[in-house]
Structures are given as structure tokens and as C-alpha cells.
Amino acid sequence: MTDPIAVRRTRTAAAWALTDELVLIAAGEPIPVPGGADQTYPFLAHPEYLWLTGHAHVGAVLAFDPRDGWVDFVPPVTEAERVWEGHTERGGTPIGELPGWLAARRGRPIVVLGSGLAGVRGDALRAEALRSALLHARRPKDALEVAAMREAAAATAAGYARAVEMMRAGVTERAVRNALEAGFAEGGGDGTGYDTIVGFGSDAAVLHFSPTTRVLAPGEPILIDAGASVRRYIADVTRTYRAAGGEDGFFRDLYALVLAVEERAIAGCRAGAEWRDLHLSAARQILEGLVALGFLRGAVDSLFERDVHALFFPHGLGHMVGLGVRDASGYLPGRVRSTRPGLANLRTDLPLQPGYPITVEPGVYFIRALLTDPARRERYADCVAWDRVDARLDWGGVRIEDDVLVTDGEPEVLTRAIPKSLDAALLPR
Ligand code: GLY
Ligand code: MN
Ligand code: MN
């Protein structure tokens, strides 16, 4: 079998097409916690280094010379590391040989990627171009990466199953988070891909809400956005549920709308599709739904032209995901971010290609900070039924998010094992 790391390096070298420049890709150093004595934040090797080496050694540097290839310089294991952390010998070339490697190539331009490298000043302009090419080379995931993402999705499914079992009136947001994260570990996860979001009721309208001791009340929506990580690859999943009790008609209507938007967008995740077009059609579909629900009035074309959707759907349809929550997102070189309210938060703007994993995550929320803003209320005085909106200001919101792998044919939903039908969203107790 071909070594996947060798394939990644070959793909990168071809994308860079260098003749003279030397490239140093630094894994990075631990970051001290301010005032934390000898504590550091958990060390995460720079994704560029990790992807090109398959490991995460602190202080290591991968060097590339287009004339004679790659050398992985790694620090020797210290006695302290053996004693305190149980580290054993690392493969690679001792980092003490890096100065000699550079001296033998004196006078050639140096480009530093990955984390910064103390004492080495690289060419910043060239670094930007090489980083952009490397990012693009990393977008289609290889078999090793997809396997890790599948494992992360399976661990995430185990976490959601645990959380659903214990959600009933009286539990707190933090208790749900704890159950979810315990489930990730039981399902084979190494940890979480990002800080877990759990919001009940009005907290569900805060896009990145940090769970509190708030207690679940009957009939409230519950928004969970969380994913496990496996070997640094992650899942990024959102589900919205409703606690049993009271009249559930509005939840059903809004949930059905968001689910329909999500499913249509997923079906559109095909090679060649422009992500921005999928985002814009989702926005139109949300506008149609909000007109049907009586929150908006007027022609959808005109509402769309005026970016009315950004009041209720103030983020992009999704982003690329993989080696971290927004891995290899961004815009195709040459494309710039629009300042229009309906597009400004689009994190990704490129045509989809086979092997790209991307999140699809439409949402509709009642966000006080947006909906009570006098300037917006005046601008949209004629087309928003403000009395209806005001009656929902504490209601919360609905988001549904899956991770989709673009293929040569049908899109594959990596996170499909996590139930999302309306029936699954309506909790039985
Ligand atoms: N979990 C954050 C996001 O969905 O992008
Ligand atoms: Mn998410
Ligand atoms: Mn996401």
C-alpha cells in the first residue's frame, strides 16, 4: 500500500511547484497558561505539520528543499519527558541537525509555515501563497482522514444517544453536556472537537452557547451542537429537540422547515456545486417558510434582495470540517468576502469537489440582539410581522447540522446515524 504521508507530500510539492525556496513547517510549542505556574494549554500540533507528518511532536520542524525533498527534524526525548510524561524515542532526524541543514543552503529564500519559528524570519508574502496552496491541497480528505472522521461520527452518535436518554424536565444544560461527552468517550472518541454547546429555551438562540445550570422546562427547545474528536479529526453535529409538554405545533412547523432546508442542501452537495449558491438557495427557502409561518410578508425575491433572511439565519450554511472544526475552510483564492448581511458570515466560498467534507447547518432563531435592534426594525418595518416576532423573542431556535462527504456521485452523510426526524426530535418525556 502507498504511504499516505508520502502521497500528501507529493501532492503538496506539486501544488507549490518551487525551485529554490526552502520551506520550514513548525509543529509549535506549548503555550503557557498566564499566571499558571508551570501549566500549559493542551498542546495541539499545527494542522499543517500534523497533516504532512502524521504525528504531533512538540518543537518539531519538517523541512522541505525542492531539490532534495523532506526531512523531519524532531527534538530528542529529554529525561524529564521520560520521567514525567512517559515519552519514548521519536523517529526522525535530531533537531540539532537543522542549523547545519540550513547552513548548507545559505542564501536561499526561507518560508516558514505551521507555527512560527523563533529566530527564523521567513518571507511573509511567499508564506501566504504556499499556505493557501497547502490549504487547498488538504481539502480533499484521503482514506486515513475519512476513516478518522467516520470514527469521530460514530463516537458522536454514541454521545447523542446518551444525551437523549437522560433529557427530561429538570435536567441542567451541564448535565446534558456531561452525559454527551461521556458518551463520546465510551463510543471511542479521544475528546471533543470544540466546546460543547447545549442551550435550553432562549439559550438555543445563542449560536455558540456555553452550557449553564439552567434547568429544562416542559415544552422548551433544546439545541445541542457538539462533536467528538478522533486523532484530531472531528465531527460537528447539531440536533434540536423539544422537551415533552404543552402545545408543540410551532416547534413542529419550524423544525419541519429547517429539516427540509437541510435535506435539500445536503442533496445539493455534489461535485462542482458552488457552496455560495447552496447557501443562497437555503436562504430563499427559509424566507419562503417564514412567509408561510406568518413572520414575513411580501415577495420572496424582494425579501431575499433585502437580506431579510439574515435576521433569522445570521450565519452561513456551513463550513469545511476535518482536522478541526473549520479545517480548510475559506475562500477560493481571488474570491473576497461580501459585506452583505446575508453573505458576510459565509465561511466557505468554493466549488465542492469529491473528498471534501462540509457541514450543512441551516438554522432559524429568534435572537434578541438582532430582532430588537432599532435600525433593523426600521429598515424592515414593512415586511416583518414584528408583533409575531416579539411574541417569540424568548422562544429559542432550531439548527440541524450534519457532516457531508462530497463524492463522485451521491453525497454521503457521515453523521447519518444520529436521528433527526421530527419524531426523534420530540422527546417522549
Ligand atoms: N460547532 C460550531 C459550528 O457549528 O460551526
Ligand atoms: Mn456545529
Ligand atoms: Mn459547524
Short mmCIF file of C-alpha atoms and ligand atoms in Angstrom, two decimals:
data_model
loop_
_atom_site.label_atom_id
_atom_site.label_comp_id
_atom_site.label_asym_id
_atom_site.label_seq_id
_atom_site.Cartn_x
_atom_site.Cartn_y
_atom_site.Cartn_z
CA MET A 1 0.00 0.00 0.00
CA THR A 2 1.25 3.51 -0.79
CA ASP A 3 2.29 5.51 2.25
CA PRO A 4 -0.44 8.16 2.65
CA ILE A 5 2.02 10.67 4.13
CA ALA A 6 4.26 10.32 1.08
CA VAL A 7 1.23 10.91 -1.15
CA ARG A 8 0.33 14.08 0.80
CA ARG A 9 3.89 15.38 0.47
CA THR A 10 3.96 14.69 -3.25
CA ARG A 11 0.63 16.45 -3.70
CA THR A 12 1.91 19.44 -1.72
CA ALA A 13 5.22 19.70 -3.57
CA ALA A 14 3.33 19.62 -6.87
CA ALA A 15 0.97 22.37 -5.69
CA TRP A 16 3.89 24.54 -4.56
CA ALA A 17 5.99 23.96 -7.68
CA LEU A 18 9.11 25.50 -6.05
CA THR A 19 12.60 25.59 -7.47
CA ASP A 20 14.70 27.46 -4.94
CA GLU A 21 12.79 28.23 -1.72
CA LEU A 22 13.26 26.24 1.48
CA VAL A 23 10.11 25.59 3.49
CA LEU A 24 10.11 25.01 7.25
CA ILE A 25 6.84 23.74 8.76
CA ALA A 26 6.87 24.06 12.54
CA ALA A 27 4.72 21.86 14.80
CA GLY A 28 4.69 24.57 17.50
CA GLU A 29 5.45 24.86 21.19
CA PRO A 30 3.17 24.51 24.21
CA ILE A 31 1.54 27.81 25.25
CA PRO A 32 1.94 28.69 28.96
CA VAL A 33 -1.26 29.50 30.87
CA PRO A 34 -0.82 33.12 32.05
CA GLY A 35 -0.03 33.07 35.77
CA GLY A 36 -0.43 29.30 35.75
CA ALA A 37 2.99 28.41 37.19
CA ASP A 38 4.27 25.56 35.00
CA GLN A 39 0.88 24.80 33.37
CA THR A 40 0.43 24.94 29.62
CA TYR A 41 -2.67 24.69 27.41
CA PRO A 42 -3.11 21.25 25.87
CA PHE A 43 -0.61 21.03 23.02
CA LEU A 44 -2.12 20.78 19.55
CA ALA A 45 0.45 20.48 16.79
CA HIS A 46 -0.19 22.83 13.89
CA PRO A 47 -2.51 21.08 11.38
CA GLU A 48 -0.08 21.75 8.51
CA TYR A 49 2.66 19.85 10.38
CA LEU A 50 0.32 17.11 11.56
CA TRP A 51 -1.04 16.52 8.07
CA LEU A 52 2.39 16.33 6.45
CA THR A 53 3.94 14.03 9.08
CA GLY A 54 1.12 12.07 10.70
CA HIS A 55 2.43 12.90 14.19
CA ALA A 56 2.43 15.73 16.70
CA HIS A 57 5.87 16.16 18.26
CA VAL A 58 6.34 19.33 20.31
CA GLY A 59 9.00 21.61 18.83
CA ALA A 60 9.50 19.53 15.66
CA VAL A 61 10.14 21.07 12.23
CA LEU A 62 9.52 19.48 8.85
CA ALA A 63 11.90 20.93 6.26
CA PHE A 64 11.45 20.84 2.50
CA ASP A 65 14.03 21.54 -0.18
CA PRO A 66 12.56 21.23 -3.70
CA ARG A 67 15.97 19.91 -4.83
CA ASP A 68 16.23 17.04 -2.36
CA GLY A 69 12.97 16.51 -0.52
CA TRP A 70 11.68 16.37 3.03
CA VAL A 71 13.44 15.99 6.39
CA ASP A 72 11.52 15.67 9.67
CA PHE A 73 13.63 17.29 12.41
CA VAL A 74 12.45 16.23 15.88
CA PRO A 75 13.69 17.17 19.35
CA PRO A 76 15.28 14.29 21.27
CA VAL A 77 13.25 12.99 24.20
CA THR A 78 14.55 14.52 27.44
CA GLU A 79 14.96 12.69 30.71
CA ALA A 80 12.28 14.94 32.24
CA GLU A 81 9.85 13.87 29.48
CA ARG A 82 10.63 10.21 30.13
CA VAL A 83 10.15 10.66 33.88
CA TRP A 84 7.10 12.96 33.95
CA GLU A 85 5.26 12.05 30.75
CA GLY A 86 6.49 8.59 29.86
CA HIS A 87 7.68 9.63 26.41
CA THR A 88 9.81 7.23 24.40
CA GLU A 89 12.12 7.75 21.44
CA ARG A 90 10.69 9.54 18.38
CA GLY A 91 11.56 8.70 14.82
CA GLY A 92 13.10 11.44 12.68
CA THR A 93 16.32 13.42 12.39
CA PRO A 94 17.59 15.12 15.59
CA ILE A 95 16.62 18.79 15.51
CA GLY A 96 20.18 19.72 16.40
CA GLU A 97 20.98 18.99 12.73
CA LEU A 98 18.61 21.70 11.41
CA PRO A 99 21.15 24.59 11.66
CA GLY A 100 23.63 22.54 9.60
CA TRP A 101 20.93 21.71 7.03
CA LEU A 102 20.18 25.45 6.71
CA ALA A 103 23.87 26.44 6.63
CA ALA A 104 24.43 24.07 3.69
CA ARG A 105 21.74 26.02 1.82
CA ARG A 106 22.76 29.55 2.84
CA GLY A 107 21.43 32.39 0.69
CA ARG A 108 18.25 30.67 -0.43
CA PRO A 109 14.84 32.16 0.46
CA ILE A 110 13.16 30.63 3.53
CA VAL A 111 9.41 30.29 4.01
CA VAL A 112 8.01 29.38 7.45
CA LEU A 113 4.67 27.60 7.68
CA GLY A 114 2.87 25.90 10.58
CA SER A 115 3.61 27.69 13.85
CA GLY A 116 6.13 30.49 13.95
CA LEU A 117 9.76 29.55 14.47
CA ALA A 118 11.81 31.57 16.97
CA GLY A 119 14.91 33.08 15.40
CA VAL A 120 13.87 32.41 11.78
CA ARG A 121 12.36 35.22 9.72
CA GLY A 122 10.69 33.79 6.68
CA ASP A 123 9.33 35.50 3.60
CA ALA A 124 5.78 36.51 4.60
CA LEU A 125 4.46 37.07 1.08
CA ARG A 126 5.64 33.69 -0.16
CA ALA A 127 4.28 32.08 3.02
CA GLU A 128 0.80 33.38 2.25
CA ALA A 129 0.86 31.86 -1.24
CA LEU A 130 2.27 28.50 -0.08
CA ARG A 131 -0.17 28.31 2.83
CA SER A 132 -3.08 28.92 0.51
CA ALA A 133 -1.85 26.18 -1.87
CA LEU A 134 -1.33 23.76 1.04
CA LEU A 135 -4.79 24.52 2.39
CA HIS A 136 -6.26 23.73 -0.98
CA ALA A 137 -4.23 20.50 -1.25
CA ARG A 138 -5.58 19.46 2.18
CA ARG A 139 -9.23 19.96 1.22
CA PRO A 140 -9.99 16.55 -0.31
CA LYS A 141 -9.56 14.07 2.52
CA ASP A 142 -7.70 10.79 1.98
CA ALA A 143 -8.79 7.35 3.20
CA LEU A 144 -6.92 7.72 6.51
CA GLU A 145 -8.63 11.02 7.20
CA VAL A 146 -12.08 9.83 6.22
CA ALA A 147 -11.62 6.78 8.46
CA ALA A 148 -10.86 9.05 11.44
CA MET A 149 -13.88 11.20 10.59
CA ARG A 150 -16.10 8.11 10.47
CA GLU A 151 -14.83 7.10 13.90
CA ALA A 152 -15.47 10.62 15.21
CA ALA A 153 -19.00 10.46 13.80
CA ALA A 154 -19.61 7.06 15.47
CA ALA A 155 -18.38 8.37 18.83
CA THR A 156 -20.57 11.44 18.39
CA ALA A 157 -23.59 9.24 17.72
CA ALA A 158 -22.90 7.36 20.97
CA GLY A 159 -22.81 10.69 22.84
CA TYR A 160 -26.10 11.89 21.37
CA ALA A 161 -27.75 8.57 22.25
CA ARG A 162 -26.64 9.02 25.90
CA ALA A 163 -27.86 12.62 25.99
CA VAL A 164 -31.27 11.78 24.55
CA GLU A 165 -31.80 9.07 27.18
CA MET A 166 -31.40 11.48 30.06
CA MET A 167 -33.13 14.59 28.71
CA ARG A 168 -36.32 15.32 30.62
CA ALA A 169 -37.71 18.29 32.53
CA GLY A 170 -35.43 19.04 35.49
CA VAL A 171 -32.02 18.22 33.94
CA THR A 172 -29.50 21.02 33.51
CA GLU A 173 -27.64 22.06 30.37
CA ARG A 174 -24.38 21.00 32.02
CA ALA A 175 -25.73 17.56 32.95
CA VAL A 176 -26.65 17.06 29.28
CA ARG A 177 -23.16 18.14 28.25
CA ASN A 178 -21.58 15.73 30.73
CA ALA A 179 -23.67 12.79 29.52
CA LEU A 180 -22.93 13.66 25.90
CA GLU A 181 -19.19 13.89 26.44
CA ALA A 182 -19.12 10.67 28.49
CA GLY A 183 -20.91 9.04 25.56
CA PHE A 184 -18.26 10.35 23.16
CA ALA A 185 -15.55 8.66 25.25
CA GLU A 186 -17.50 5.39 25.51
CA GLY A 187 -18.01 5.48 21.76
CA GLY A 188 -14.27 5.68 21.08
CA GLY A 189 -13.69 9.44 21.00
CA ASP A 190 -10.44 10.98 22.24
CA GLY A 191 -12.17 14.18 23.31
CA THR A 192 -14.38 16.92 21.94
CA GLY A 193 -13.80 18.69 18.64
CA TYR A 194 -14.75 22.08 20.10
CA ASP A 195 -16.55 23.43 23.17
CA THR A 196 -19.89 21.64 23.51
CA ILE A 197 -22.97 23.83 23.02
CA VAL A 198 -26.15 22.99 24.94
CA GLY A 199 -28.92 25.59 25.14
CA PHE A 200 -32.45 25.26 26.54
CA GLY A 201 -35.27 27.64 25.56
CA SER A 202 -33.95 31.16 24.83
CA ASP A 203 -30.37 29.84 25.19
CA ALA A 204 -30.99 27.87 21.98
CA ALA A 205 -30.98 31.22 20.15
CA VAL A 206 -27.36 31.91 21.17
CA LEU A 207 -25.31 30.48 18.32
CA HIS A 208 -22.39 29.25 20.44
CA PHE A 209 -23.94 28.95 23.89
CA SER A 210 -21.87 27.63 26.77
CA PRO A 211 -23.97 25.27 28.96
CA THR A 212 -25.06 26.54 32.39
CA THR A 213 -27.02 25.17 35.34
CA ARG A 214 -30.29 26.21 33.65
CA VAL A 215 -32.96 23.59 34.26
CA LEU A 216 -35.05 22.19 31.40
CA ALA A 217 -38.71 23.22 31.49
CA PRO A 218 -41.53 21.31 29.75
CA GLY A 219 -42.04 22.21 26.09
CA GLU A 220 -38.71 24.01 25.64
CA PRO A 221 -36.47 23.53 22.63
CA ILE A 222 -33.05 22.05 23.37
CA LEU A 223 -30.20 22.80 20.97
CA ILE A 224 -27.05 20.65 21.15
CA ASP A 225 -24.07 21.36 18.90
CA ALA A 226 -21.19 19.03 19.71
CA GLY A 227 -18.81 16.51 18.22
CA ALA A 228 -16.19 14.00 19.30
CA SER A 229 -12.62 14.04 18.04
CA VAL A 230 -10.55 11.03 16.98
CA ARG A 231 -6.84 11.53 16.21
CA ARG A 232 -7.63 15.27 15.86
CA TYR A 233 -10.34 14.68 13.26
CA ILE A 234 -13.75 15.72 14.38
CA ALA A 235 -17.47 15.61 13.82
CA ASP A 236 -19.55 18.80 14.04
CA VAL A 237 -23.20 17.98 14.66
CA THR A 238 -26.28 19.88 15.79
CA ARG A 239 -29.60 18.47 16.80
CA THR A 240 -32.59 20.33 18.22
CA TYR A 241 -35.13 18.54 20.42
CA ARG A 242 -38.27 19.55 22.26
CA ALA A 243 -38.98 18.62 25.86
CA ALA A 244 -42.38 16.98 26.26
CA GLY A 245 -45.31 19.07 27.49
CA GLY A 246 -47.67 21.73 26.24
CA GLU A 247 -48.66 22.56 22.70
CA ASP A 248 -45.98 21.59 20.19
CA GLY A 249 -47.40 22.94 16.91
CA PHE A 250 -44.93 25.79 16.48
CA PHE A 251 -41.92 23.58 17.16
CA ARG A 252 -43.20 21.08 14.60
CA ASP A 253 -43.62 23.77 11.95
CA LEU A 254 -40.25 25.39 12.49
CA TYR A 255 -38.43 22.06 12.79
CA ALA A 256 -40.02 20.76 9.58
CA LEU A 257 -38.86 23.91 7.78
CA VAL A 258 -35.23 23.67 8.97
CA LEU A 259 -35.10 19.94 8.27
CA ALA A 260 -36.42 20.46 4.73
CA VAL A 261 -33.80 23.16 4.12
CA GLU A 262 -31.05 20.92 5.47
CA GLU A 263 -32.11 17.91 3.40
CA ARG A 264 -32.33 19.90 0.19
CA ALA A 265 -28.91 21.46 0.80
CA ILE A 266 -27.39 18.03 1.53
CA ALA A 267 -28.81 16.69 -1.73
CA GLY A 268 -27.07 19.59 -3.49
CA CYS A 269 -23.62 18.73 -2.11
CA ARG A 270 -22.31 17.39 -5.39
CA ALA A 271 -19.02 17.81 -7.16
CA GLY A 272 -18.94 21.16 -8.94
CA ALA A 273 -21.73 22.77 -6.90
CA GLU A 274 -20.88 26.26 -5.67
CA TRP A 275 -21.20 26.43 -1.88
CA ARG A 276 -22.35 30.04 -2.05
CA ASP A 277 -25.27 29.03 -4.33
CA LEU A 278 -26.34 26.32 -1.88
CA HIS A 279 -26.23 28.92 0.89
CA LEU A 280 -28.33 31.36 -1.10
CA SER A 281 -30.96 28.77 -2.02
CA ALA A 282 -31.19 27.76 1.64
CA ALA A 283 -31.74 31.42 2.50
CA ARG A 284 -34.57 31.68 -0.05
CA GLN A 285 -36.18 28.52 1.26
CA ILE A 286 -36.05 29.91 4.81
CA LEU A 287 -37.70 33.12 3.60
CA GLU A 288 -40.48 31.13 1.92
CA GLY A 289 -41.00 29.21 5.17
CA LEU A 290 -41.11 32.35 7.29
CA VAL A 291 -43.67 33.90 4.95
CA ALA A 292 -45.78 30.74 5.26
CA LEU A 293 -45.49 30.88 9.06
CA GLY A 294 -46.68 34.50 9.07
CA PHE A 295 -43.45 36.15 10.27
CA LEU A 296 -42.73 37.86 6.95
CA ARG A 297 -44.82 39.39 4.20
CA GLY A 298 -44.01 40.30 0.62
CA ALA A 299 -42.46 38.63 -2.38
CA VAL A 300 -39.61 36.23 -1.61
CA ASP A 301 -37.45 37.81 -4.36
CA SER A 302 -37.65 41.19 -2.74
CA LEU A 303 -37.11 39.83 0.80
CA PHE A 304 -34.07 37.98 -0.50
CA GLU A 305 -32.66 41.07 -2.25
CA ARG A 306 -33.01 42.95 1.03
CA ASP A 307 -31.21 40.21 3.05
CA VAL A 308 -34.19 39.77 5.38
CA HIS A 309 -33.11 36.15 5.97
CA ALA A 310 -30.09 37.41 7.92
CA LEU A 311 -32.45 38.44 10.74
CA PHE A 312 -33.35 34.80 11.41
CA PHE A 313 -30.48 32.88 9.76
CA PRO A 314 -27.46 35.04 10.57
CA HIS A 315 -24.73 32.55 9.69
CA GLY A 316 -23.50 30.62 6.69
CA LEU A 317 -24.94 27.30 5.56
CA GLY A 318 -21.79 25.55 6.80
CA HIS A 319 -18.05 25.21 6.52
CA MET A 320 -15.43 22.63 5.72
CA VAL A 321 -14.59 20.30 8.59
CA GLY A 322 -11.98 17.63 9.31
CA LEU A 323 -8.74 18.26 11.13
CA GLY A 324 -10.55 20.66 13.48
CA VAL A 325 -13.92 22.34 13.33
CA ARG A 326 -13.27 24.69 10.43
CA ASP A 327 -10.43 22.79 8.82
CA ALA A 328 -9.50 24.09 5.38
CA SER A 329 -12.50 26.41 5.19
CA GLY A 330 -12.07 29.74 3.48
CA TYR A 331 -12.47 31.14 0.02
CA LEU A 332 -11.04 30.06 -3.27
CA PRO A 333 -8.00 32.28 -3.98
CA GLY A 334 -9.19 35.52 -5.59
CA ARG A 335 -12.65 35.48 -4.02
CA VAL A 336 -13.41 38.08 -1.37
CA ARG A 337 -15.96 38.09 1.39
CA SER A 338 -19.12 40.06 0.66
CA THR A 339 -20.24 42.68 3.20
CA ARG A 340 -23.92 41.98 2.52
CA PRO A 341 -25.66 40.87 5.74
CA GLY A 342 -26.89 37.72 4.01
CA LEU A 343 -23.40 36.65 2.90
CA ALA A 344 -20.91 38.26 5.27
CA ASN A 345 -20.82 35.23 7.56
CA LEU A 346 -20.19 32.67 4.83
CA ARG A 347 -17.02 30.90 5.98
CA THR A 348 -16.53 28.94 2.79
CA ASP A 349 -16.84 30.05 -0.83
CA LEU A 350 -15.66 27.47 -3.34
CA PRO A 351 -16.91 24.80 -5.70
CA LEU A 352 -17.30 21.43 -3.96
CA GLN A 353 -15.04 18.56 -5.06
CA PRO A 354 -15.03 14.82 -4.37
CA GLY A 355 -13.45 14.13 -0.98
CA TYR A 356 -14.48 17.45 0.58
CA PRO A 357 -16.20 17.11 3.96
CA ILE A 358 -18.51 20.02 4.70
CA THR A 359 -21.08 20.80 7.35
CA VAL A 360 -24.62 21.62 6.34
CA GLU A 361 -26.24 23.56 9.17
CA PRO A 362 -29.21 25.79 8.46
CA GLY A 363 -30.94 27.37 11.44
CA VAL A 364 -33.78 29.71 12.28
CA TYR A 365 -33.55 31.60 15.56
CA PHE A 366 -35.25 34.40 17.47
CA ILE A 367 -32.20 36.36 18.54
CA ARG A 368 -32.96 39.37 20.72
CA ALA A 369 -29.75 41.21 19.83
CA LEU A 370 -30.81 41.27 16.17
CA LEU A 371 -34.57 41.44 16.45
CA THR A 372 -34.78 44.30 18.95
CA ASP A 373 -32.21 46.44 17.13
CA PRO A 374 -33.98 49.74 16.27
CA ALA A 375 -32.13 50.18 12.96
CA ARG A 376 -33.19 46.73 11.72
CA ARG A 377 -36.76 47.21 12.93
CA GLU A 378 -36.99 50.44 10.99
CA ARG A 379 -35.35 49.05 7.85
CA TYR A 380 -37.67 46.06 7.82
CA ALA A 381 -40.77 47.76 9.27
CA ASP A 382 -42.85 46.92 6.20
CA CYS A 383 -42.01 43.25 5.72
CA VAL A 384 -41.63 41.70 9.18
CA ALA A 385 -44.67 40.96 11.36
CA TRP A 386 -42.94 42.42 14.39
CA ASP A 387 -45.80 41.64 16.79
CA ARG A 388 -45.49 37.94 15.94
CA VAL A 389 -41.72 38.05 16.19
CA ASP A 390 -41.87 39.81 19.57
CA ALA A 391 -44.10 37.07 20.91
CA ARG A 392 -41.28 34.57 20.17
CA LEU A 393 -38.31 36.55 21.47
CA ASP A 394 -37.72 34.11 24.34
CA TRP A 395 -38.53 31.04 22.33
CA GLY A 396 -35.05 29.98 21.17
CA GLY A 397 -34.22 28.49 17.80
CA VAL A 398 -33.70 25.39 15.68
CA ARG A 399 -30.50 24.29 13.95
CA ILE A 400 -29.79 20.93 12.34
CA GLU A 401 -26.22 20.14 11.29
CA ASP A 402 -24.62 17.15 9.60
CA ASP A 403 -21.20 16.46 8.09
CA VAL A 404 -21.40 15.58 4.43
CA LEU A 405 -18.71 13.98 2.31
CA VAL A 406 -18.83 15.04 -1.33
CA THR A 407 -18.24 12.07 -3.66
CA ASP A 408 -18.30 11.40 -7.40
CA GLY A 409 -22.00 10.62 -7.02
CA GLU A 410 -24.47 10.89 -4.16
CA PRO A 411 -23.33 12.89 -1.14
CA GLU A 412 -22.54 10.72 1.89
CA VAL A 413 -23.80 11.96 5.26
CA LEU A 414 -21.05 10.89 7.68
CA THR A 415 -23.23 11.69 10.70
CA ARG A 416 -26.38 9.95 9.46
CA ALA A 417 -26.54 7.59 12.46
CA ILE A 418 -27.72 10.44 14.69
CA PRO A 419 -31.52 10.53 14.37
CA LYS A 420 -33.09 13.80 13.20
CA SER A 421 -36.65 13.00 12.10
CA LEU A 422 -39.36 15.15 13.67
CA ASP A 423 -40.37 12.10 15.72
CA ALA A 424 -36.84 11.78 17.07
CA ALA A 425 -36.80 15.48 17.96
CA LEU A 426 -39.98 15.29 20.06
CA LEU A 427 -38.79 13.84 23.35
CA PRO A 428 -41.21 11.40 24.94
CA ARG A 429 -40.83 12.80 28.49
N1 GLY B 1 -19.85 23.97 16.23
C1 GLY B 1 -19.71 25.26 15.69
C2 GLY B 1 -20.21 25.29 14.32
O1 GLY B 1 -21.17 24.64 14.02
O2 GLY B 1 -19.63 25.85 13.44
MN MN B 2 -21.67 22.88 14.98
MN MN B 3 -20.48 23.79 12.11
#
